[in-house]
Coordinates of C-alpha atoms in Angstrom, one line a residue:
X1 CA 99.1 6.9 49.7
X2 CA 96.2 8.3 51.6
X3 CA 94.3 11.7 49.4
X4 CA 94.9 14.9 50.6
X5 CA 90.7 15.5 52.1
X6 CA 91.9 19.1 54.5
X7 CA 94.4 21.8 54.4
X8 CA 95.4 25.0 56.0
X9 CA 97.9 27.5 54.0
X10 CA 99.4 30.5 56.3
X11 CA 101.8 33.0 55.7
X12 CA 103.9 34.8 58.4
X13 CA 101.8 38.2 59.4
X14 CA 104.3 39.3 61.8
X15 CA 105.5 42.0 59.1
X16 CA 103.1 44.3 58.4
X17 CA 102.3 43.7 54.6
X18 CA 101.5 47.3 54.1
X19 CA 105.2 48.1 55.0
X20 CA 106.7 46.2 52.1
X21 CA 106.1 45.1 48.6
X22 CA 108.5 42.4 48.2
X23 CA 106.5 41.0 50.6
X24 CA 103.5 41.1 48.8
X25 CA 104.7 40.0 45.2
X26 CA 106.9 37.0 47.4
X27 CA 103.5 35.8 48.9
X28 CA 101.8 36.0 45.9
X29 CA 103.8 33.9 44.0
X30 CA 104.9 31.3 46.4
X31 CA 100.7 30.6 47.0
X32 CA 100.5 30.8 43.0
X33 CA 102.6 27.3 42.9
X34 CA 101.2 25.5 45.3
X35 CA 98.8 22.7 43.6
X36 CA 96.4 21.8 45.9
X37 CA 95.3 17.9 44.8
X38 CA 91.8 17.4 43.3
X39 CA 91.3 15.1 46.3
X40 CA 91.1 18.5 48.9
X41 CA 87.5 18.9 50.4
X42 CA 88.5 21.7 53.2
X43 CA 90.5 24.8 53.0
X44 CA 91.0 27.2 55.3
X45 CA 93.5 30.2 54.3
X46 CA 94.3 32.0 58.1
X47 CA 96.5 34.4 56.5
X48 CA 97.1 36.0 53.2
X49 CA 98.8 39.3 52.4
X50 CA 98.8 39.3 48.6
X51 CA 96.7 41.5 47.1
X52 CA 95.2 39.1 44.6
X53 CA 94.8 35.3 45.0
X54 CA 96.3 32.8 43.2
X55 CA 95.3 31.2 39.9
X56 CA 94.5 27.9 40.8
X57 CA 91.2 29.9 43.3
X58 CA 90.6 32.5 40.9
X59 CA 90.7 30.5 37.0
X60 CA 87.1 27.8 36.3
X61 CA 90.0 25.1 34.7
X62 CA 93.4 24.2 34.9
X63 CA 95.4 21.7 32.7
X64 CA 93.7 18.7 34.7
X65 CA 90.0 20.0 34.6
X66 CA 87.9 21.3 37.3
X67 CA 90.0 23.7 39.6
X68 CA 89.5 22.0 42.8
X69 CA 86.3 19.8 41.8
X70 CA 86.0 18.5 45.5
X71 CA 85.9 21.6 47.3
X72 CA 83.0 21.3 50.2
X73 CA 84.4 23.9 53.0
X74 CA 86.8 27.4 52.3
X75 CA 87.2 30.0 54.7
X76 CA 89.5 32.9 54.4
X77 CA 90.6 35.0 57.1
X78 CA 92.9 38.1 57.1
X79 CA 92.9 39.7 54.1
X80 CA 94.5 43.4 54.6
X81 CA 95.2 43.9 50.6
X82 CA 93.1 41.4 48.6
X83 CA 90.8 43.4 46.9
X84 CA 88.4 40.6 45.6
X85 CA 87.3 37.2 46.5
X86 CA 87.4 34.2 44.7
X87 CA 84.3 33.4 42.5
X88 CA 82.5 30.5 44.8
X89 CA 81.2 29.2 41.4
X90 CA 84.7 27.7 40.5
X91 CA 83.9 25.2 43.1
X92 CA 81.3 23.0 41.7
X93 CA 80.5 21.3 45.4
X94 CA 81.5 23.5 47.8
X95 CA 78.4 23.6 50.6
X96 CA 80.1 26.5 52.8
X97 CA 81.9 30.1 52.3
X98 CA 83.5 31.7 55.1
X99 CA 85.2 34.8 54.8
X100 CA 86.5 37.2 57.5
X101 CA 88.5 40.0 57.8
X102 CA 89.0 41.0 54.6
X103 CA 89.7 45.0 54.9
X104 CA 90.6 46.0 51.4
X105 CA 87.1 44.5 49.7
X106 CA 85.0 47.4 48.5
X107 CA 82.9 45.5 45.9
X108 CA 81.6 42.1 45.8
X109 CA 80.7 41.9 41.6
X110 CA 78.7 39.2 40.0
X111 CA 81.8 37.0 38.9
X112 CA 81.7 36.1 42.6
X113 CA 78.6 33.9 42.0
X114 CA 79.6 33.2 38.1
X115 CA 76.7 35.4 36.9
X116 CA 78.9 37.2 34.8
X117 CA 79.8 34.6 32.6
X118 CA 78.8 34.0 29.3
X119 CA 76.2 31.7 28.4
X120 CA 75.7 28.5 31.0
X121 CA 73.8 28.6 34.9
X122 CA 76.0 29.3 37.6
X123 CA 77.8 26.6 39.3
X124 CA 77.2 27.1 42.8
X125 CA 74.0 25.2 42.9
X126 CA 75.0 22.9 46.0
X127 CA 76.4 26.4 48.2
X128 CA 74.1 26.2 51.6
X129 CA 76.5 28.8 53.5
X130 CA 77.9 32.0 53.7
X131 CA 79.3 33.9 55.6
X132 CA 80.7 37.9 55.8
X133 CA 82.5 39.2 58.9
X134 CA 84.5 41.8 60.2
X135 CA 84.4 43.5 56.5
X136 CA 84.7 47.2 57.5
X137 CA 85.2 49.0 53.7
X138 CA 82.5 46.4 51.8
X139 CA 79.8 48.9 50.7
X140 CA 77.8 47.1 47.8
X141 CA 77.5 43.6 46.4
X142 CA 76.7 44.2 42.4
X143 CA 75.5 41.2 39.9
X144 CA 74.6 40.7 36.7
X145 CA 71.4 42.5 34.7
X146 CA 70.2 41.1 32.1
X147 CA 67.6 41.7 29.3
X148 CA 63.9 41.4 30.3
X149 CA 60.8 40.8 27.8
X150 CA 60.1 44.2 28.1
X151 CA 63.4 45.5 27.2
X152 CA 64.4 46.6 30.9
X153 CA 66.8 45.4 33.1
X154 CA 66.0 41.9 35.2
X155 CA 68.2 39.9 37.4
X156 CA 69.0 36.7 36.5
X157 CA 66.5 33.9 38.9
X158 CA 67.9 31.6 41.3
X159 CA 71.2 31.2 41.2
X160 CA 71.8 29.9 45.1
X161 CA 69.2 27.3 45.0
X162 CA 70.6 25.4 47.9
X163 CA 71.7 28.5 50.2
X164 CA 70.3 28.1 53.6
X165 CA 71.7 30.5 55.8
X166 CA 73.4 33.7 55.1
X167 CA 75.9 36.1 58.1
X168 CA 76.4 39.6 57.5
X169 CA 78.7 41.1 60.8
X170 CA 80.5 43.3 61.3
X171 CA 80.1 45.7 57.7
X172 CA 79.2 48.2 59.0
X173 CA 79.0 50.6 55.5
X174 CA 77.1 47.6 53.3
X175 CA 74.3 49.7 51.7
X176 CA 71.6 47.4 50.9
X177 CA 70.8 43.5 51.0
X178 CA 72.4 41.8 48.4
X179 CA 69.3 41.2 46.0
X180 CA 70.8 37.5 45.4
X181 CA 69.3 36.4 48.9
X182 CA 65.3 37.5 47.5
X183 CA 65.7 34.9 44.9
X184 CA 67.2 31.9 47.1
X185 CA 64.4 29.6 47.3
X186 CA 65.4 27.5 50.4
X187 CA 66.5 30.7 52.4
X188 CA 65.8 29.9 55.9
X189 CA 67.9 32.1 58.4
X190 CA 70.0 35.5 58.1
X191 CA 71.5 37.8 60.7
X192 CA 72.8 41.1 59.9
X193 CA 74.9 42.6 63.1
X194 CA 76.4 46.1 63.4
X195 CA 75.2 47.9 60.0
X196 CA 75.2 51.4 59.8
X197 CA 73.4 52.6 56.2
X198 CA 71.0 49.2 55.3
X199 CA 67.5 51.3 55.7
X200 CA 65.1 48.7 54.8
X201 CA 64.7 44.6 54.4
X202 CA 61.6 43.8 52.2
X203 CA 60.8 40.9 49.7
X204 CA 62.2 37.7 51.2
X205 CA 59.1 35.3 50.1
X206 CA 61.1 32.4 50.7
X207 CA 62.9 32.9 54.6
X208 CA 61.1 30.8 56.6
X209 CA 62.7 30.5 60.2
X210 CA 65.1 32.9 61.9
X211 CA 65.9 36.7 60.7
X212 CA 67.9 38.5 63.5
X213 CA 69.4 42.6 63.4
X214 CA 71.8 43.3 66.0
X215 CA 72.5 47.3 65.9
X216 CA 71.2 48.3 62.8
X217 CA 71.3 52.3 63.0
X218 CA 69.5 53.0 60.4
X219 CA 67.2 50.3 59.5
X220 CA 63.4 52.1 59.2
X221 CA 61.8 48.9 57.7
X222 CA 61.2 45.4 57.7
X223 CA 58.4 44.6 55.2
X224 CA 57.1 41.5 53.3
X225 CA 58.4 38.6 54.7
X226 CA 55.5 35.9 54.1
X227 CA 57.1 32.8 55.3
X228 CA 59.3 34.2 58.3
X229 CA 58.4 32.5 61.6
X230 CA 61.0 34.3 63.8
X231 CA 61.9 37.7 64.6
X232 CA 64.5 38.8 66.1
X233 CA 65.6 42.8 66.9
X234 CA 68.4 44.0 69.1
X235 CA 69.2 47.9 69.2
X236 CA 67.4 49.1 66.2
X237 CA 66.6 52.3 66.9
X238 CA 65.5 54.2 63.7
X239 CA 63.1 51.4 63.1
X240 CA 59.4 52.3 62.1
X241 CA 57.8 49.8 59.9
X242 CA 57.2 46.1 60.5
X243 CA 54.8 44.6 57.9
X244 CA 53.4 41.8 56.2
X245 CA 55.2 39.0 58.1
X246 CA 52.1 37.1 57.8
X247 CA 53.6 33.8 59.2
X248 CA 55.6 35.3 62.0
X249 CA 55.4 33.1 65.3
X250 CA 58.0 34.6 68.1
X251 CA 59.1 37.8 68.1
X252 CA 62.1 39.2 70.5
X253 CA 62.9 42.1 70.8
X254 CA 65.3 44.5 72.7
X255 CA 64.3 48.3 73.9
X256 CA 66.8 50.8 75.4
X257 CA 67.2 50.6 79.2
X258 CA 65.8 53.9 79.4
X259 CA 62.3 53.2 76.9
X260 CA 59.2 53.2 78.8
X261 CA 56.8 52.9 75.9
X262 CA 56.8 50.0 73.6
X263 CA 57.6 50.8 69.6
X264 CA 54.6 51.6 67.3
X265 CA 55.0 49.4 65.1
X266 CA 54.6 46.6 67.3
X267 CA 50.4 47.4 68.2
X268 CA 50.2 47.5 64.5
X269 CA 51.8 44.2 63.9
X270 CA 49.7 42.5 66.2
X271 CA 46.4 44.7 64.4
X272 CA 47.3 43.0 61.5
X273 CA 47.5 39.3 62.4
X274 CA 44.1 40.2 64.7
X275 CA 42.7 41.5 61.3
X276 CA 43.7 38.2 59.6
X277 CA 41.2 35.1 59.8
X278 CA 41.6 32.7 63.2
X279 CA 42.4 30.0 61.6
X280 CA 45.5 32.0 59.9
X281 CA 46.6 34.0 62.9
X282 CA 50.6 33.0 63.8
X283 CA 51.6 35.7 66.0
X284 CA 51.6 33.3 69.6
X285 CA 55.1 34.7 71.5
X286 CA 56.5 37.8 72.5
X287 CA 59.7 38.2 74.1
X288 CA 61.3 41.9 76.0
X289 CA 64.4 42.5 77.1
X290 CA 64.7 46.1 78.7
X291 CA 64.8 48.6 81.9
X292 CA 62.7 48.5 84.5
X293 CA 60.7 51.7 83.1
X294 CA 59.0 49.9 80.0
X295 CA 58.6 46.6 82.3
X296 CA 56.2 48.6 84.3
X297 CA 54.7 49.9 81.7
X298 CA 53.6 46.7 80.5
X299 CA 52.0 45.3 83.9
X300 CA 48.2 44.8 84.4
X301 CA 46.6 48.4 84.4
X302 CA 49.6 50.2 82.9
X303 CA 49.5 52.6 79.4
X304 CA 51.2 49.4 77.6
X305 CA 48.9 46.2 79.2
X306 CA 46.4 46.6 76.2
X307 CA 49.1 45.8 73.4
X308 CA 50.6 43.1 76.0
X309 CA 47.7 41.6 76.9
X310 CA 46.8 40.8 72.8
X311 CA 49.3 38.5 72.6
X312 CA 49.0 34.7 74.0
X313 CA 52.3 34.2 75.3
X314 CA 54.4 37.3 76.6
X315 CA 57.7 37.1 78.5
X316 CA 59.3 40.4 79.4
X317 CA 62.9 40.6 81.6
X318 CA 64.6 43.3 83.0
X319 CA 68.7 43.3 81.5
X320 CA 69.8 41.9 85.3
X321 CA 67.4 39.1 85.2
X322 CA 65.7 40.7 88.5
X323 CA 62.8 41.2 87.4
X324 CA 60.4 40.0 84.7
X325 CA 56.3 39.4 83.7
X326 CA 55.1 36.6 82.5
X327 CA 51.9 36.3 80.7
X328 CA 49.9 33.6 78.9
X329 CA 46.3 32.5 77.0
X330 CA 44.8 35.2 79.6
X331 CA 44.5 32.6 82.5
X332 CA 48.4 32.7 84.0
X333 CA 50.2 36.8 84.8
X334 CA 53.2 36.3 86.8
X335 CA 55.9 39.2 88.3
X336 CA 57.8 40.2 90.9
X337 CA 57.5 43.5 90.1
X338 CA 56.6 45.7 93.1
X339 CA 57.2 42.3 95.3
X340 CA 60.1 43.5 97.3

């Protein structure tokens, strides 16, 4: 008989959860007896009104060992009641976490990662994935303190040492980066979409390729990112600071339709690679995406040609794709700006 390797489990959303508690406690304990094999490598869960999960997710063993020692792949979606997530460190080899929907989740604590267990590493060492959408309640992600040499308060090092990429969207009252991601060694792209209250990202030595905001409201600062090549900022409007990215290669960035200057912080980026030696300067690629205002702005002659004209490859485009500047090494300046 061929192993069990995938499996979706449902559950009948058509009546409203919220509207009836035997329909909660029935869900509950029907998922509670299932017994997934130890064979299963996928699991997706595409509905789930319990309010807790069942055992088999949320205990380290059951009477056969490992719970679920094969687990590579589990995304949840629809959660209107659960109120915490199983701990990804129950899953010795599971490489990707998906979660989505999940309304009720306030607090993500440090059992999530197994950092609040006693004595032992976490487990999650092979974990390259995750993933957080549509989370509209989640407002902090806690873990674990524990004693430093000089009797304060440290967190414990590493405990994602394969994590690779990391999606925050659509949690909109998340207060601050989870510190987990500063000390993920092999960190090499996060995006962070429609976040009202995160004011600053700093301290990410090890993200080396893609960071990307989309609609950050309040983000003021972006500081000391050493190994991030590219930059990527869509409607950021409160934003101030943008420092000591002293590897950053592309930049792209999106102004309001009705900007016409470019952002501050961007002449003093470019100041500071120009400040750095040649042989260490990374900045080579800018790219705009605006109104027609700050377009002009930016052509030969115009108040913003002598940030523009500091960088070797510039492409700016108008949000209809009608018009654009092109710029590069000095030698080639194309538009079709005034052409008509």
């Amino acid at each position: 008989m061929p192993m069990l390797m995938e499996l979706t489990l449902g559950w009948p959303m058509s009546v409203d959860p919220r509207s009836s508690e035997d329909q909660i406690q029935r869900a509950e304990k029907i998922f509670d007896q299932l017994s997934p094999p130890s064979s299963l490598q996928k699991l997706r869960i595409d509905e789930f009104p319990g309010r807790r999960f069942p055992s088999w997710m949320m205990s380290k063993t059951t009477p056969t060992g490992d719970s679920l020692p094969n687990l590579k792949f589990l995304r949840i979606w629809n959660l209107p009641s659960c109120v915490e997530l199983p701990p990804v460190s129950r899953f010795p080899q599971l490489k990707r976490f998906d979660v989505n929907r999940a309304k009720a989740i306030k607090t993500i604590g440090p059992e999530f990662l197994g950092l609040g267990e006693a004595g032992g590493a976490p487990t999650c060492r092979k974990l390259e994935r995750l993933q957080f959408e549509d989370m509209p309640n989640w407002e902090e992600w806690v873990e674990e303190k524990v004693d430093g040499d000089d009797g304060g308060r440290a967190l414990r090092p590493r405990p994602l040492p394969n994590l690779k990429s990391c999606r925050l969207e659509n949690c909109p009252k998340l207060r601050a980066l989870p510190d987990v991601l500063r000390h993920a060694p092999n960190l090499e792209r996060l995006v962070i979409r429609n976040n009202h209250f995160m004011r600053e990202i700093d301290d990410l030595p090890s993200l080396a390729d893609v960071l990307e905001f989309t609609n950050m409201k309040m983000l003021e600062r972006i500081s000391n990112l050493p190994s991030l090549g590219w930059l990527k900022i869509l409607v950021c409007p409160q934003l101030k600071f943008v420092e000591n990215l002293n590897m950053l290669q592309h930049l792209l960035l999106q102004c309001p339709p009705e900007a016409e200057q470019l952002p501050m912080w961007l002449a003093d980026l470019i100041e500071q690679h120009r400040s750095a030696p040649s042989a260490r300067r990374s900045f080579k690629k800018f790219e705009l995406y605006c109104g027609l205002p700050l377009l002009s702005s930016c052509l030969k002659g115009e108040p913003n040609w002598h940030i523009i004209q500091q960088i070797p490859e510039v492409r700016i485009q108008t949000f209809d794709g009608r018009n654009f500047l092109y710029a590069k090494d000095h030698d080639i300046y194309e538009t079709n700006v005034g052409s008509e």
